[in-house]
Amino acid sequence: MSKKNIYCLATVLSVLANPAIAQETLYSFNEPDSMAQINSVSQLRDVSPTDWAFEALRSLVERYGCIVGYPDRTYRGNRALSRYEFAAGLNACMQQMERLIAQSESVLKEDIETLKRLMAEFETELAALGTRVDNLEGRVAFLEDHQFSTTTKLGGEVAFTLAQAFGDKVTNPNTGISEDLDTQAVLTTRVRLQLATSFTGKDVLFTRLTAGNLGASFAGQTFTDEGRFAYDGQLNNDVTIDRLHYYFPINDNLRMFVMASLGGHHFYADTFNPGLEAGGGANGALSRFAERNPLYRLGLGGQGVGFRYKLGTNFELSAGYLARGGNDPSEGRGLFNGNYSAMGQLVYKPTDRIKFGFSYLNGYDPNGVGSAFSFGGTGTRFANLQLTGLGVPNRPISSNSYGLQGQFDITPNFSLRAWGGYTSAKLIGLGEGEIWNYALALAFPDLGKEGSMGAIIVGAEPYLGGLDVPQNPRLINDTPLNVEVSYKYPLTDNITLTPGLIVLAAPNQNSGRNDPIYIGTIRTTFTF
C-alpha cells in the first residue's frame, strides 16, 4: 500500500476516533482536487521559518517536489509544524531522492549532504515514524480483511415497547355497538436494518429491512387509528424490504428523490418537527400524529419521485408525486391510472430560528383494495372516509388538501412547532366532505441531559367536520383532541428510554358514545 493511501486511512481513523471533526474532514475530501500537491514549504503556513531545517527542507522540496500538503496550505490547526510531521516530510524527500538515484538521475552532492544532516538531526523521529507506519500498515491490512463494504454503511434500530390502553366505553363506528374497552398489557418489538450506499460520495441508496410484531397497536380494540404508534404496522416478525430509495444531487441547490418502495412526502419535504420526526422510526415521537402534519401521509406507501430545491437563502421549494400500486400493471393501477398524491410545498425561513411552510396536495383514490383514501394510520374512521356506519357507500374520491406549518426555536432548549390542515374530499357521484386537523408541539431538546428530548403535543387528529351527501346522515363531529407527553432519555449513546402517555378525548369524534382512552407506554430503543 502506498504512503499516500496510508496517510488517507490515517485521516479516516482519526475521524472515527473524533466524530466532531468528521463533517469537516468529509467535506474537505469532497472538495475538487482536495488531495492536490503543494510543492513549496513556504506555502505550508504552520511550518516555522526560523529554524535552519526549514530552509534546508524548503530547498529539497522545491528542487525534488517531495512533500504532499493540504490545499489550504496548513497542517490543520494554528500551531507550528511538529518534529514528527517534519520527519514525515523529510522521509518523503529521502525516498524521492532514492528513486532518482536508482533511476540514474542526477542529485546534487550538497543536497545529499543536507539530507544527511537533517537525518542526523531527526534520527529519533524518523525511527519512530517507521514504527508508526509499520503499525498502521498492520491496522490497514486488518481493516481491509474485515471491512463490511467500502461503499455501504450498515445501521440498525431495535425497539422494545411495553404498552397498555385504558378506558371504559367505546363504540364500533361501523356497527354502532358499544362495549367495554378491555385490553391487556403487551410487550412488542420492531427491528430495522438499513444499508446506506453511496456511489459518488454525494448520493445515497437506502435499502431497509424491517420486521416486528407491533401490528396496528390498539387500533383494533379502540376502533380508531388515533393514538397509533409511529413505528407500528409489522406483524409476525416477517422480514420485508420496506424501503428502497435513491437520493442524488443535480447541482448544489437541487436534490432528487426516487422512491421505489414505501414512498412518502416526508422523505423529501421539510416537516418542521426535528427530533420528533423520525420517519416512522422508534427514536422520535410515540404516535404517528405527533410526528408530523397528517397531510404528509396522503399517498404513503406508494412509488414515485420528489425533489427539494433551494431558492436563494430564505426559500425552499419541494414537490413530489406518489402512486400506491405504482408497481401494479393491472387496470386501475400503475403510476398514472389509479391512486396518486401530488404535493408542492414552499418554505420561507427568515432567520435561522424561524421558518414557515405552505403545502398543497391533490389526490385521487379509486377506493379499491389498497387504494382507499387514507391519512396513513392517523385520524378517525370518518376522517379516513370509512362511512359504511353512516350508510354511505364507498365511492372514488378526489381531494384537495392545504397545510400550514411553522417552527420557532425560541432557545436551543425550547422549540415551538405548529401545523394545521384542511382537506376537501369529493365523493365522486355522491357528495363532498371536509376534513380538519391541527396541533401545537412544545419540544425541549437536551432536557436534563444532552441528547434527551421532552415533548408535549396537543391537537386534533384528522376528523370529518362536515359531510354533504344525499342521504344526509347525522354526523357527530366532536373535536377528537389528542394529547401526547413523552420524555426520551439516553441511557448511553446507543440506548434510549422513552416513557410516555397518549390521551384520546372524544375518540372517533364522538364524546357521547366513547369515553377517553389512555395509552401508557415505555419504549426502549437500541441503535447501532
mmCIF file with all atom_site columns, N, CA and C in Angstrom, residues 302-333:
data_model
loop_
_atom_site.group_PDB
_atom_site.id
_atom_site.type_symbol
_atom_site.label_atom_id
_atom_site.label_alt_id
_atom_site.label_comp_id
_atom_site.label_asym_id
_atom_site.label_entity_id
_atom_site.label_seq_id
_atom_site.pdbx_PDB_ins_code
_atom_site.Cartn_x
_atom_site.Cartn_y
_atom_site.Cartn_z
_atom_site.occupancy
_atom_site.B_iso_or_equiv
_atom_site.pdbx_formal_charge
_atom_site.auth_seq_id
_atom_site.auth_comp_id
_atom_site.auth_asym_id
_atom_site.auth_atom_id
_atom_site.pdbx_PDB_model_num
ATOM 1  N N  . GLY A 1 302 ? -46.542 4.412  -1.524  1.00 0.00 ? 302 GLY A N  1
ATOM 2  C CA . GLY A 1 302 ? -46.514 4.230  -2.966  1.00 0.00 ? 302 GLY A CA 1
ATOM 3  C C  . GLY A 1 302 ? -45.131 4.353  -3.569  1.00 0.00 ? 302 GLY A C  1
ATOM 4  N N  . GLN A 1 303 ? -45.119 4.398  -4.888  1.00 0.00 ? 303 GLN A N  1
ATOM 5  C CA . GLN A 1 303 ? -43.888 4.605  -5.647  1.00 0.00 ? 303 GLN A CA 1
ATOM 6  C C  . GLN A 1 303 ? -43.937 5.995  -6.281  1.00 0.00 ? 303 GLN A C  1
ATOM 7  N N  . GLY A 1 304 ? -42.781 6.634  -6.412  1.00 0.00 ? 304 GLY A N  1
ATOM 8  C CA . GLY A 1 304 ? -42.800 7.953  -7.022  1.00 0.00 ? 304 GLY A CA 1
ATOM 9  C C  . GLY A 1 304 ? -41.480 8.673  -6.929  1.00 0.00 ? 304 GLY A C  1
ATOM 10 N N  . VAL A 1 305 ? -41.536 9.973  -7.187  1.00 0.00 ? 305 VAL A N  1
ATOM 11 C CA . VAL A 1 305 ? -40.338 10.815 -7.198  1.00 0.00 ? 305 VAL A CA 1
ATOM 12 C C  . VAL A 1 305 ? -40.633 12.113 -6.448  1.00 0.00 ? 305 VAL A C  1
ATOM 13 N N  . GLY A 1 306 ? -39.580 12.787 -6.038  1.00 0.00 ? 306 GLY A N  1
ATOM 14 C CA . GLY A 1 306 ? -39.700 14.096 -5.412  1.00 0.00 ? 306 GLY A CA 1
ATOM 15 C C  . GLY A 1 306 ? -38.417 14.876 -5.607  1.00 0.00 ? 306 GLY A C  1
ATOM 16 N N  . PHE A 1 307 ? -38.485 16.170 -5.333  1.00 0.00 ? 307 PHE A N  1
ATOM 17 C CA . PHE A 1 307 ? -37.270 16.984 -5.382  1.00 0.00 ? 307 PHE A CA 1
ATOM 18 C C  . PHE A 1 307 ? -37.350 18.076 -4.327  1.00 0.00 ? 307 PHE A C  1
ATOM 19 N N  . ARG A 1 308 ? -36.195 18.599 -3.984  1.00 0.00 ? 308 ARG A N  1
ATOM 20 C CA . ARG A 1 308 ? -36.069 19.682 -2.994  1.00 0.00 ? 308 ARG A CA 1
ATOM 21 C C  . ARG A 1 308 ? -35.099 20.701 -3.573  1.00 0.00 ? 308 ARG A C  1
ATOM 22 N N  . TYR A 1 309 ? -35.543 21.950 -3.676  1.00 0.00 ? 309 TYR A N  1
ATOM 23 C CA . TYR A 1 309 ? -34.761 22.968 -4.380  1.00 0.00 ? 309 TYR A CA 1
ATOM 24 C C  . TYR A 1 309 ? -34.640 24.219 -3.522  1.00 0.00 ? 309 TYR A C  1
ATOM 25 N N  . LYS A 1 310 ? -33.413 24.667 -3.297  1.00 0.00 ? 310 LYS A N  1
ATOM 26 C CA . LYS A 1 310 ? -33.162 25.887 -2.540  1.00 0.00 ? 310 LYS A CA 1
ATOM 27 C C  . LYS A 1 310 ? -33.303 27.099 -3.449  1.00 0.00 ? 310 LYS A C  1
ATOM 28 N N  . LEU A 1 311 ? -34.134 28.044 -3.036  1.00 0.00 ? 311 LEU A N  1
ATOM 29 C CA . LEU A 1 311 ? -34.336 29.283 -3.784  1.00 0.00 ? 311 LEU A CA 1
ATOM 30 C C  . LEU A 1 311 ? -33.673 30.412 -3.010  1.00 0.00 ? 311 LEU A C  1
ATOM 31 N N  . GLY A 1 312 ? -32.420 30.640 -3.252  1.00 0.00 ? 312 GLY A N  1
ATOM 32 C CA . GLY A 1 312 ? -31.704 31.667 -2.510  1.00 0.00 ? 312 GLY A CA 1
ATOM 33 C C  . GLY A 1 312 ? -31.435 31.194 -1.088  1.00 0.00 ? 312 GLY A C  1
ATOM 34 N N  . THR A 1 313 ? -31.370 32.151 -0.163  1.00 0.00 ? 313 THR A N  1
ATOM 35 C CA . THR A 1 313 ? -31.036 31.839 1.228   1.00 0.00 ? 313 THR A CA 1
ATOM 36 C C  . THR A 1 313 ? -32.261 31.688 2.107   1.00 0.00 ? 313 THR A C  1
ATOM 37 N N  . ASN A 1 314 ? -33.433 32.146 1.658   1.00 0.00 ? 314 ASN A N  1
ATOM 38 C CA . ASN A 1 314 ? -34.597 32.165 2.536   1.00 0.00 ? 314 ASN A CA 1
ATOM 39 C C  . ASN A 1 314 ? -35.741 31.263 2.099   1.00 0.00 ? 314 ASN A C  1
ATOM 40 N N  . PHE A 1 315 ? -35.716 30.748 0.868   1.00 0.00 ? 315 PHE A N  1
ATOM 41 C CA . PHE A 1 315 ? -36.852 29.971 0.372   1.00 0.00 ? 315 PHE A CA 1
ATOM 42 C C  . PHE A 1 315 ? -36.389 28.585 -0.080  1.00 0.00 ? 315 PHE A C  1
ATOM 43 N N  . GLU A 1 316 ? -37.322 27.657 0.017   1.00 0.00 ? 316 GLU A N  1
ATOM 44 C CA . GLU A 1 316 ? -37.075 26.295 -0.451  1.00 0.00 ? 316 GLU A CA 1
ATOM 45 C C  . GLU A 1 316 ? -38.373 25.743 -1.034  1.00 0.00 ? 316 GLU A C  1
ATOM 46 N N  . LEU A 1 317 ? -38.242 25.080 -2.172  1.00 0.00 ? 317 LEU A N  1
ATOM 47 C CA . LEU A 1 317 ? -39.392 24.501 -2.860  1.00 0.00 ? 317 LEU A CA 1
ATOM 48 C C  . LEU A 1 317 ? -39.237 22.991 -2.913  1.00 0.00 ? 317 LEU A C  1
ATOM 49 N N  . SER A 1 318 ? -40.306 22.273 -2.534  1.00 0.00 ? 318 SER A N  1
ATOM 50 C CA . SER A 1 318 ? -40.333 20.819 -2.625  1.00 0.00 ? 318 SER A CA 1
ATOM 51 C C  . SER A 1 318 ? -41.569 20.399 -3.404  1.00 0.00 ? 318 SER A C  1
ATOM 52 N N  . ALA A 1 319 ? -41.447 19.314 -4.147  1.00 0.00 ? 319 ALA A N  1
ATOM 53 C CA . ALA A 1 319 ? -42.592 18.791 -4.883  1.00 0.00 ? 319 ALA A CA 1
ATOM 54 C C  . ALA A 1 319 ? -42.366 17.313 -5.148  1.00 0.00 ? 319 ALA A C  1
ATOM 55 N N  . GLY A 1 320 ? -43.487 16.565 -5.238  1.00 0.00 ? 320 GLY A N  1
ATOM 56 C CA . GLY A 1 320 ? -43.358 15.138 -5.484  1.00 0.00 ? 320 GLY A CA 1
ATOM 57 C C  . GLY A 1 320 ? -44.655 14.505 -5.922  1.00 0.00 ? 320 GLY A C  1
ATOM 58 N N  . TYR A 1 321 ? -44.540 13.293 -6.410  1.00 0.00 ? 321 TYR A N  1
ATOM 59 C CA . TYR A 1 321 ? -45.680 12.532 -6.920  1.00 0.00 ? 321 TYR A CA 1
ATOM 60 C C  . TYR A 1 321 ? -45.553 11.089 -6.444  1.00 0.00 ? 321 TYR A C  1
ATOM 61 N N  . LEU A 1 322 ? -46.623 10.553 -5.843  1.00 0.00 ? 322 LEU A N  1
ATOM 62 C CA . LEU A 1 322 ? -46.642 9.185  -5.350  1.00 0.00 ? 322 LEU A CA 1
ATOM 63 C C  . LEU A 1 322 ? -47.858 8.462  -5.892  1.00 0.00 ? 322 LEU A C  1
ATOM 64 N N  . ALA A 1 323 ? -47.710 7.169  -6.142  1.00 0.00 ? 323 ALA A N  1
ATOM 65 C CA . ALA A 1 323 ? -48.824 6.341  -6.606  1.00 0.00 ? 323 ALA A CA 1
ATOM 66 C C  . ALA A 1 323 ? -48.801 5.021  -5.849  1.00 0.00 ? 323 ALA A C  1
ATOM 67 N N  . ARG A 1 324 ? -49.787 4.798  -4.981  1.00 0.00 ? 324 ARG A N  1
ATOM 68 C CA . ARG A 1 324 ? -49.909 3.482  -4.356  1.00 0.00 ? 324 ARG A CA 1
ATOM 69 C C  . ARG A 1 324 ? -50.392 2.495  -5.413  1.00 0.00 ? 324 ARG A C  1
ATOM 70 N N  . GLY A 1 325 ? -49.695 1.406  -5.558  1.00 0.00 ? 325 GLY A N  1
ATOM 71 C CA . GLY A 1 325 ? -49.986 0.491  -6.649  1.00 0.00 ? 325 GLY A CA 1
ATOM 72 C C  . GLY A 1 325 ? -49.235 0.849  -7.906  1.00 0.00 ? 325 GLY A C  1
ATOM 73 N N  . GLY A 1 326 ? -48.237 1.724  -7.774  1.00 0.00 ? 326 GLY A N  1
ATOM 74 C CA . GLY A 1 326 ? -47.450 2.117  -8.934  1.00 0.00 ? 326 GLY A CA 1
ATOM 75 C C  . GLY A 1 326 ? -46.626 0.995  -9.524  1.00 0.00 ? 326 GLY A C  1
ATOM 76 N N  . ASN A 1 327 ? -46.499 -0.118 -8.802  1.00 0.00 ? 327 ASN A N  1
ATOM 77 C CA . ASN A 1 327 ? -45.775 -1.285 -9.306  1.00 0.00 ? 327 ASN A CA 1
ATOM 78 C C  . ASN A 1 327 ? -46.708 -2.345 -9.894  1.00 0.00 ? 327 ASN A C  1
ATOM 79 N N  . ASP A 1 328 ? -48.010 -2.039 -9.971  1.00 0.00 ? 328 ASP A N  1
ATOM 80 C CA . ASP A 1 328 ? -49.016 -2.997 -10.433 1.00 0.00 ? 328 ASP A CA 1
ATOM 81 C C  . ASP A 1 328 ? -49.513 -2.593 -11.816 1.00 0.00 ? 328 ASP A C  1
ATOM 82 N N  . PRO A 1 329 ? -49.327 -3.434 -12.854 1.00 0.00 ? 329 PRO A N  1
ATOM 83 C CA . PRO A 1 329 ? -49.716 -3.046 -14.212 1.00 0.00 ? 329 PRO A CA 1
ATOM 84 C C  . PRO A 1 329 ? -51.195 -3.275 -14.532 1.00 0.00 ? 329 PRO A C  1
ATOM 85 N N  . SER A 1 330 ? -51.986 -3.750 -13.577 1.00 0.00 ? 330 SER A N  1
ATOM 86 C CA . SER A 1 330 ? -53.380 -4.071 -13.878 1.00 0.00 ? 330 SER A CA 1
ATOM 87 C C  . SER A 1 330 ? -54.223 -2.812 -14.051 1.00 0.00 ? 330 SER A C  1
ATOM 88 N N  . GLU A 1 331 ? -55.425 -2.986 -14.616 1.00 0.00 ? 331 GLU A N  1
ATOM 89 C CA . GLU A 1 331 ? -56.339 -1.873 -14.884 1.00 0.00 ? 331 GLU A CA 1
ATOM 90 C C  . GLU A 1 331 ? -56.680 -1.147 -13.590 1.00 0.00 ? 331 GLU A C  1
ATOM 91 N N  . GLY A 1 332 ? -56.657 0.186  -13.653 1.00 0.00 ? 332 GLY A N  1
ATOM 92 C CA . GLY A 1 332 ? -56.958 0.987  -12.482 1.00 0.00 ? 332 GLY A CA 1
ATOM 93 C C  . GLY A 1 332 ? -55.810 1.104  -11.499 1.00 0.00 ? 332 GLY A C  1
ATOM 94 N N  . ARG A 1 333 ? -54.631 0.636  -11.882 1.00 0.00 ? 333 ARG A N  1
ATOM 95 C CA . ARG A 1 333 ? -53.460 0.732  -11.014 1.00 0.00 ? 333 ARG A CA 1
ATOM 96 C C  . ARG A 1 333 ? -52.324 1.397  -11.803 1.00 0.00 ? 333 ARG A C  1
#
